[in-house]
């Protein structure tokens, strides 16, 4: 079969698509998502019988260079296929139809499902609640599936979820300790082990990133739940925690109403304290790898640096805010000093103007997304050049006062704070306040990058 060349489609993938489907590729258009951890594209096929079909191609291009994944590509593909089979047989959570996948290439071809991904396009409360409650009902259906009867592959055997969680947290802690450490992560990892929940009543198939923007809807109903790359076996409360996290970035319906709809749809009784713990755990699984990938990984970068900075800062701020909420620690708002413009201010503005001119002149949407992510990096450098020295001086003074010491550099002070956290020389409330003050400054520097995300906080769970 002749392979037609399309910009952005490699010969390897084109050959696989045509061999796996027996169809000819007649159209290809790349797409990029917000996180850009993967490449996606619409692929149009023509079968020998003349039938045409539009499909969606997902390709994980990330190198396996040390970033821990909650599940592998085989687990993801088999989970979607298993849930699709359940839906076809007796009704269940809606997912795309799996046409073919290749574990070695980390590529999957699914049917193109009609629907809209942006929850923000729903304007009335009635419309938003109708879609949100249908999603919660489908999530309850997923959690009610007997995992022993699903055709799942690539999932590790699990006898105790608590043991699994402890092992994973300890693994993340060891990984983080291989390089200069961040006091926020040292404390959060220790805190999670201190508050490890007991085993749930039952182990379920967890979506792993549930919530707005990760499902499609049409005419008031969810037509497909997407993005299963973090699916795994676990506690149903973890998916509810993910909804609270995704609500930070694309506001959902009032969470207490969503949780009530989940219970009404047959889901387990919601345990809010477990949801709070899993909210911290879910964020930590993102933050440790994001931090490592940004500063210490070797080889190609596994995403877009600008997005890593923007979402990474949001996740870090939410991480410590969630712990503070769990512990009942009140946030102390800082008065941050104003700082003069840096001498390179004009240079940064010139580069940003150049990027603004280039973006609308490029037809390739994934390239546009990458350029916008580059602009975020330039904005971070610009803001950092202006504020970092003054903010570091504030933090140095705070840590020295808390530890009754006199470190001369912020690097030494942070190392001393990590040591004190491990030795439990400070009470948790004091540590939480120090870390929240740090994050207020980090967010202030990142505010030009984050936009409205810089002022967002968790919605109430009750």
Coordinates of C-alpha atoms in Angstrom, one line a residue:
X1 CA 0.0 0.0 0.0
X2 CA 1.4 3.4 -0.9
X3 CA 2.2 5.7 2.0
X4 CA 1.2 9.4 1.4
X5 CA 3.5 11.9 3.2
X6 CA 1.8 14.4 5.5
X7 CA 3.7 17.1 7.4
X8 CA 4.2 16.0 11.0
X9 CA 3.4 12.3 10.4
X10 CA 6.5 10.1 10.4
X11 CA 6.9 7.2 8.0
X12 CA 7.0 4.8 11.0
X13 CA 3.6 5.9 12.3
X14 CA 2.1 6.1 8.8
X15 CA 3.2 2.5 8.1
X16 CA 1.8 1.3 11.4
X17 CA -1.5 3.0 10.9
X18 CA -2.0 1.6 7.5
X19 CA -0.9 -1.9 8.5
X20 CA -3.0 -1.9 11.7
X21 CA -6.2 -0.7 9.9
X22 CA -5.8 -1.9 6.4
X23 CA -6.9 1.6 5.3
X24 CA -5.2 4.4 3.4
X25 CA -4.4 7.7 5.1
X26 CA -6.1 10.5 3.2
X27 CA -5.8 13.3 5.8
X28 CA -3.7 14.2 8.8
X29 CA -3.9 17.3 11.1
X30 CA -1.8 17.7 14.2
X31 CA -3.4 18.9 17.4
X32 CA -1.8 19.9 20.7
X33 CA -3.3 19.9 24.2
X34 CA -2.5 22.2 27.1
X35 CA -0.1 20.0 28.9
X36 CA 1.5 18.8 25.6
X37 CA 2.8 15.7 27.3
X38 CA 1.7 13.9 24.1
X39 CA 1.2 14.6 20.5
X40 CA -2.2 14.2 19.0
X41 CA -3.7 14.3 15.5
X42 CA -6.8 13.7 13.6
X43 CA -6.3 11.0 11.0
X44 CA -8.7 10.5 8.1
X45 CA -8.8 6.9 6.7
X46 CA -10.3 5.4 3.5
X47 CA -10.9 1.7 3.7
X48 CA -10.8 -0.6 0.6
X49 CA -14.6 -0.8 0.5
X50 CA -14.7 2.9 0.1
X51 CA -15.8 3.7 3.6
X52 CA -14.2 6.8 5.2
X53 CA -13.5 7.2 8.9
X54 CA -12.0 10.0 11.0
X55 CA -9.9 8.8 14.0
X56 CA -7.7 10.3 16.7
X57 CA -4.1 9.4 17.0
X58 CA -2.3 9.7 20.4
X59 CA 1.5 9.4 20.5
X60 CA 3.5 9.5 23.7
X61 CA 6.9 10.9 22.6
X62 CA 8.4 11.2 26.1
X63 CA 11.6 9.3 26.7
X64 CA 11.7 6.9 29.7
X65 CA 14.5 8.9 31.4
X66 CA 13.6 8.5 35.0
X67 CA 10.1 10.1 35.3
X68 CA 7.9 7.8 37.2
X69 CA 4.6 6.9 35.6
X70 CA 1.6 5.7 37.6
X71 CA 0.9 3.2 34.8
X72 CA 2.4 2.1 31.5
X73 CA 1.0 2.5 28.0
X74 CA -0.2 -1.1 28.0
X75 CA -2.3 -0.4 31.1
X76 CA -3.8 2.7 29.6
X77 CA -4.7 1.1 26.3
X78 CA -6.2 -2.0 27.9
X79 CA -8.2 0.0 30.4
X80 CA -9.9 2.0 27.6
X81 CA -10.5 -1.1 25.6
X82 CA -12.0 -2.9 28.7
X83 CA -14.3 0.0 29.6
X84 CA -15.4 0.3 26.0
X85 CA -16.3 -3.4 26.0
X86 CA -18.3 -3.0 29.2
X87 CA -20.2 0.0 27.6
X88 CA -20.9 -2.0 24.4
X89 CA -22.1 -5.0 26.4
X90 CA -24.3 -3.5 29.1
X91 CA -23.8 0.3 29.3
X92 CA -21.1 2.0 31.3
X93 CA -18.7 4.9 31.3
X94 CA -18.3 6.3 27.8
X95 CA -14.8 6.1 26.2
X96 CA -13.5 6.3 22.7
X97 CA -13.5 3.0 20.7
X98 CA -10.0 1.6 20.5
X99 CA -9.1 0.8 16.9
X100 CA -5.5 -0.3 17.4
X101 CA -2.5 0.4 19.6
X102 CA 1.2 -0.4 19.7
X103 CA 2.9 -0.6 23.1
X104 CA 6.4 -0.4 21.6
X105 CA 5.6 2.8 19.6
X106 CA 3.4 4.1 22.5
X107 CA 0.8 5.0 20.0
X108 CA -3.0 4.5 20.0
X109 CA -5.7 5.1 17.4
X110 CA -9.3 5.6 18.6
X111 CA -12.5 6.6 17.0
X112 CA -13.3 10.3 16.8
X113 CA -16.1 11.1 19.3
X114 CA -18.4 14.0 18.9
X115 CA -18.4 16.5 21.7
X116 CA -16.9 19.6 23.3
X117 CA -14.1 19.4 25.8
X118 CA -14.3 23.0 27.2
X119 CA -16.6 23.0 30.2
X120 CA -16.5 26.8 30.3
X121 CA -18.6 26.9 27.1
X122 CA -21.6 25.9 29.2
X123 CA -23.1 29.1 30.5
X124 CA -26.1 28.3 32.6
X125 CA -26.1 26.6 36.0
X126 CA -28.6 24.1 34.7
X127 CA -26.5 23.1 31.7
X128 CA -23.4 22.8 33.7
X129 CA -25.0 20.7 36.4
X130 CA -26.6 18.4 33.8
X131 CA -23.2 17.6 32.3
X132 CA -21.3 17.5 35.5
X133 CA -23.8 15.2 37.2
X134 CA -23.8 12.8 34.2
X135 CA -20.0 12.7 34.5
X136 CA -20.2 11.9 38.2
X137 CA -22.8 9.2 37.5
X138 CA -20.4 7.6 34.9
X139 CA -17.5 7.9 37.4
X140 CA -19.6 6.0 40.0
X141 CA -20.2 3.3 37.3
X142 CA -16.5 3.0 36.6
X143 CA -15.8 2.6 40.3
X144 CA -18.5 -0.1 40.6
X145 CA -16.8 -2.3 38.0
X146 CA -15.2 -5.5 39.4
X147 CA -11.6 -5.1 38.5
X148 CA -11.1 -8.9 38.6
X149 CA -13.5 -9.3 35.8
X150 CA -12.1 -6.6 33.5
X151 CA -9.6 -7.5 30.8
X152 CA -6.8 -5.4 32.2
X153 CA -3.1 -5.8 31.2
X154 CA 0.0 -4.0 32.5
X155 CA -1.4 -3.3 36.0
X156 CA 0.8 -4.5 38.9
X157 CA -0.8 -6.9 41.4
X158 CA -1.8 -5.2 44.6
X159 CA -2.6 -6.8 48.0
X160 CA -2.6 -3.6 50.1
X161 CA -3.1 -0.1 48.8
X162 CA -1.6 1.4 51.9
X163 CA 1.6 -0.6 51.4
X164 CA 1.6 0.4 47.7
X165 CA 1.2 4.1 48.6
X166 CA 3.9 4.0 51.2
X167 CA 6.3 2.3 48.7
X168 CA 5.5 4.9 46.0
X169 CA 6.0 7.9 48.3
X170 CA 9.3 6.5 49.6
X171 CA 10.4 6.0 46.0
X172 CA 9.5 9.6 45.2
X173 CA 11.4 10.7 48.3
X174 CA 14.5 8.8 47.3
X175 CA 14.4 10.2 43.8
X176 CA 14.1 13.8 45.1
X177 CA 17.0 13.2 47.5
X178 CA 19.4 12.4 44.6
X179 CA 19.7 16.2 43.9
X180 CA 19.6 19.5 45.8
X181 CA 16.3 19.3 47.6
X182 CA 13.3 21.6 47.8
X183 CA 12.0 22.1 51.4
X184 CA 8.4 22.0 50.1
X185 CA 8.8 18.6 48.7
X186 CA 10.8 17.2 51.6
X187 CA 8.1 18.3 54.0
X188 CA 5.1 17.2 51.8
X189 CA 6.6 13.7 51.3
X190 CA 7.2 13.3 55.0
X191 CA 3.8 14.6 55.8
X192 CA 2.0 12.2 53.5
X193 CA 3.7 9.3 55.2
X194 CA 2.7 10.6 58.6
X195 CA -0.9 10.8 57.5
X196 CA -1.1 7.7 55.3
X197 CA -4.7 6.5 55.0
X198 CA -5.8 3.0 55.7
X199 CA -6.9 0.6 53.0
X200 CA -10.2 1.5 51.4
X201 CA -13.1 -0.9 51.5
X202 CA -12.4 -1.9 47.9
X203 CA -9.8 -1.4 45.2
X204 CA -11.2 0.1 41.9
X205 CA -10.0 1.2 38.5
X206 CA -9.1 4.8 39.0
X207 CA -9.1 7.1 36.0
X208 CA -6.2 9.1 37.5
X209 CA -6.9 12.5 36.1
X210 CA -10.7 12.8 36.3
X211 CA -12.5 16.1 35.8
X212 CA -13.3 19.0 33.5
X213 CA -11.4 19.1 30.2
X214 CA -10.8 15.4 30.3
X215 CA -14.1 14.4 28.9
X216 CA -16.3 15.4 25.9
X217 CA -20.0 16.3 26.2
X218 CA -22.8 16.8 23.7
X219 CA -26.5 17.8 24.3
X220 CA -26.1 17.5 28.1
X221 CA -24.4 14.1 28.2
X222 CA -20.8 13.0 28.5
X223 CA -19.9 11.3 25.2
X224 CA -16.4 10.1 26.1
X225 CA -13.9 10.2 29.0
X226 CA -10.4 10.9 27.7
X227 CA -6.8 11.0 28.8
X228 CA -6.3 7.7 30.7
X229 CA -2.5 7.9 30.8
X230 CA -2.5 7.9 34.6
X231 CA -5.1 5.2 35.2
X232 CA -4.3 2.7 37.9
X233 CA -5.8 0.6 40.6
X234 CA -6.7 2.5 43.8
X235 CA -9.1 4.2 46.1
X236 CA -12.2 5.8 44.5
X237 CA -11.6 8.9 46.6
X238 CA -8.5 9.6 44.5
X239 CA -10.6 10.4 41.4
X240 CA -12.7 12.8 43.5
X241 CA -9.5 14.5 44.6
X242 CA -8.5 14.9 41.0
X243 CA -11.8 16.6 40.2
X244 CA -10.9 19.1 42.9
X245 CA -7.5 19.7 41.4
X246 CA -8.8 20.1 37.8
X247 CA -11.4 22.5 39.1
X248 CA -8.5 24.8 39.9
X249 CA -7.8 25.2 36.1
X250 CA -11.3 24.8 34.6
X251 CA -13.9 25.6 37.3
X252 CA -16.5 22.8 37.6
X253 CA -19.8 22.7 39.4
X254 CA -19.9 23.2 43.2
X255 CA -18.0 20.2 44.5
X256 CA -20.4 19.3 47.3
X257 CA -23.1 19.0 44.7
X258 CA -20.8 16.8 42.5
X259 CA -20.0 14.5 45.4
X260 CA -23.7 14.2 46.2
X261 CA -24.4 13.3 42.5
X262 CA -21.6 10.7 42.8
X263 CA -23.2 9.1 45.8
X264 CA -26.6 9.2 44.2
X265 CA -25.2 7.5 41.1
X266 CA -24.1 4.5 43.2
X267 CA -20.6 5.7 44.2
X268 CA -19.1 5.1 47.7
X269 CA -19.9 7.5 50.5
X270 CA -17.5 10.4 50.1
X271 CA -14.8 10.7 52.8
X272 CA -13.7 14.3 52.6
X273 CA -10.5 13.9 54.7
X274 CA -9.4 11.0 52.4
X275 CA -10.2 13.3 49.5
X276 CA -7.9 15.9 51.0
X277 CA -5.1 13.5 51.5
X278 CA -5.4 12.1 47.9
X279 CA -5.5 15.7 46.6
X280 CA -2.0 16.1 48.2
X281 CA -0.8 12.8 46.9
X282 CA -2.1 13.4 43.4
X283 CA -0.3 16.8 43.3
X284 CA 2.9 15.2 44.6
X285 CA 3.0 12.6 41.9
X286 CA 3.0 15.6 39.4
X287 CA 5.3 17.9 41.3
X288 CA 8.2 15.6 42.0
X289 CA 8.6 14.5 38.4
X290 CA 7.9 18.1 37.1
X291 CA 10.6 19.5 39.4
X292 CA 13.1 16.7 38.4
X293 CA 12.4 17.1 34.7
X294 CA 12.8 20.8 34.8
X295 CA 16.2 20.9 36.7
X296 CA 18.0 17.6 36.7
X297 CA 16.9 15.3 33.9
X298 CA 19.3 14.4 31.1
X299 CA 18.4 14.4 27.4
X300 CA 15.4 16.0 25.7
X301 CA 12.9 17.9 27.8
X302 CA 9.7 15.9 28.2
X303 CA 7.2 18.6 27.4
X304 CA 7.1 22.4 27.2
X305 CA 9.1 24.4 29.7
X306 CA 6.7 27.3 29.8
X307 CA 3.8 25.0 30.6
X308 CA 5.9 23.2 33.1
X309 CA 6.6 26.5 34.9
X310 CA 3.0 27.6 34.8
X311 CA 1.3 24.4 35.9
X312 CA 4.2 23.4 38.1
X313 CA 3.8 26.5 40.2
X314 CA 0.1 26.1 40.4
X315 CA 0.5 22.5 41.6
X316 CA 3.2 23.5 44.2
X317 CA 1.0 26.3 45.7
X318 CA -2.0 24.0 45.8
X319 CA 0.2 21.3 47.4
X320 CA 1.0 23.3 50.5
X321 CA -2.4 25.0 50.6
X322 CA -4.1 21.6 50.7
X323 CA -1.9 20.4 53.6
X324 CA -2.7 23.7 55.5
X325 CA -6.4 23.0 55.0
X326 CA -6.0 19.5 56.2
X327 CA -4.2 20.7 59.3
X328 CA -6.3 23.8 59.9
X329 CA -3.4 26.2 59.5
X330 CA -4.3 29.8 58.6
X331 CA -2.5 31.4 55.7
X332 CA -0.6 34.6 56.6
X333 CA -0.6 37.0 53.6
X334 CA 2.7 38.7 52.9
X335 CA 3.3 42.3 52.0
X336 CA 5.7 42.0 49.1
X337 CA 8.1 44.8 48.3
X338 CA 8.0 46.6 44.9
X339 CA 11.2 46.2 43.0
X340 CA 12.8 48.4 40.2
X341 CA 12.8 47.1 36.6
X342 CA 15.9 45.1 35.6
X343 CA 18.4 46.5 33.1
X344 CA 17.3 43.8 30.6
X345 CA 13.6 44.8 30.7
X346 CA 13.6 46.1 27.1
X347 CA 15.3 43.0 25.8
X348 CA 12.7 40.8 27.3
X349 CA 9.9 42.9 25.8
X350 CA 11.5 42.8 22.3
X351 CA 11.6 39.0 22.4
X352 CA 8.0 38.8 23.6
X353 CA 6.9 41.2 20.8
X354 CA 8.7 39.0 18.2
X355 CA 6.8 35.9 19.5
X356 CA 3.5 37.7 19.3
X357 CA 4.2 38.6 15.6
X358 CA 5.2 35.0 14.7
X359 CA 2.3 33.1 16.3
X360 CA -0.6 34.2 14.0
X361 CA 1.6 33.7 10.9
X362 CA 2.2 30.0 11.6
X363 CA -0.5 27.5 10.4
X364 CA 0.7 24.5 12.4
X365 CA -1.2 24.5 15.7
X366 CA 1.3 22.5 17.7
X367 CA 4.0 24.9 16.7
X368 CA 1.8 27.8 17.8
X369 CA 1.4 26.2 21.2
X370 CA 5.1 25.7 21.6
X371 CA 5.8 29.4 20.7
X372 CA 3.3 30.5 23.3
X373 CA 5.0 28.2 25.9
X374 CA 8.3 29.9 24.9
X375 CA 6.8 33.3 25.6
X376 CA 5.9 32.1 29.2
X377 CA 9.6 31.2 29.8
X378 CA 10.6 34.7 28.7
X379 CA 8.0 36.3 31.0
X380 CA 9.4 34.2 33.9
X381 CA 13.0 35.3 33.2
X382 CA 11.8 38.9 33.0
X383 CA 10.0 38.7 36.3
X384 CA 12.7 36.7 38.0
X385 CA 15.3 39.2 37.0
X386 CA 13.3 41.9 38.7
X387 CA 12.2 40.2 41.9
X388 CA 14.3 37.2 42.8
X389 CA 17.1 39.0 44.7
X390 CA 14.7 40.8 47.0
X391 CA 12.5 37.8 47.6
X392 CA 15.5 35.6 48.4
X393 CA 16.6 38.1 51.0
X394 CA 13.2 37.9 52.6
X395 CA 13.2 34.1 52.7
X396 CA 16.7 34.0 54.0
X397 CA 15.7 36.1 57.0
X398 CA 12.5 34.1 57.7
X399 CA 14.4 30.7 57.7
X400 CA 17.2 32.1 59.8
X401 CA 14.7 33.4 62.4
X402 CA 12.8 30.2 62.5
X403 CA 15.9 28.0 62.9
X404 CA 17.7 30.5 65.2
X405 CA 20.8 30.4 62.9
X406 CA 22.6 32.6 60.5
X407 CA 23.0 31.0 57.1
X408 CA 24.7 33.4 54.7
X409 CA 23.0 32.3 51.4
X410 CA 19.5 31.2 50.5
X411 CA 20.9 27.9 49.3
X412 CA 22.5 27.1 52.7
X413 CA 19.3 28.2 54.4
X414 CA 17.1 25.9 52.4
X415 CA 19.5 23.0 53.0
X416 CA 19.3 23.7 56.8
X417 CA 15.5 23.9 56.6
X418 CA 15.4 20.5 54.9
X419 CA 17.6 19.0 57.6
X420 CA 15.3 20.5 60.3
X421 CA 12.2 19.1 58.6
X422 CA 13.7 15.6 58.6
X423 CA 14.8 16.0 62.3
X424 CA 11.4 17.4 63.3
X425 CA 13.1 20.4 64.9
X426 CA 10.2 22.6 63.9
X427 CA 6.5 22.0 64.5
X428 CA 4.4 21.3 61.3
X429 CA 2.4 24.6 61.6
X430 CA 5.6 26.6 61.5
X431 CA 6.9 24.7 58.5
X432 CA 3.6 25.1 56.7
X433 CA 3.7 28.9 57.2
X434 CA 7.3 29.2 56.0
X435 CA 6.4 27.2 52.9
X436 CA 3.3 29.1 52.2
X437 CA 5.3 32.4 52.4
X438 CA 7.8 30.9 50.0
X439 CA 5.0 30.0 47.6
X440 CA 3.4 33.5 47.8
X441 CA 6.7 34.9 46.5
X442 CA 7.1 32.1 43.9
X443 CA 3.6 32.8 42.6
X444 CA 4.3 36.6 42.5
X445 CA 7.3 36.0 40.3
X446 CA 5.3 33.6 38.1
X447 CA 2.2 35.8 38.0
X448 CA 2.9 37.2 34.4
X449 CA 3.1 33.6 33.3
X450 CA 0.1 32.2 35.2
X451 CA -2.4 34.9 34.5
X452 CA -5.7 34.2 36.3
X453 CA -4.2 31.0 37.7
X454 CA -2.1 33.1 40.1
X455 CA -5.1 34.0 42.1
X456 CA -7.0 30.7 42.0
X457 CA -7.4 28.5 45.1
X458 CA -9.2 25.3 45.9
X459 CA -13.0 25.3 45.9
X460 CA -14.6 24.2 49.1
X461 CA -15.2 20.5 49.4
X462 CA -18.3 20.9 51.5

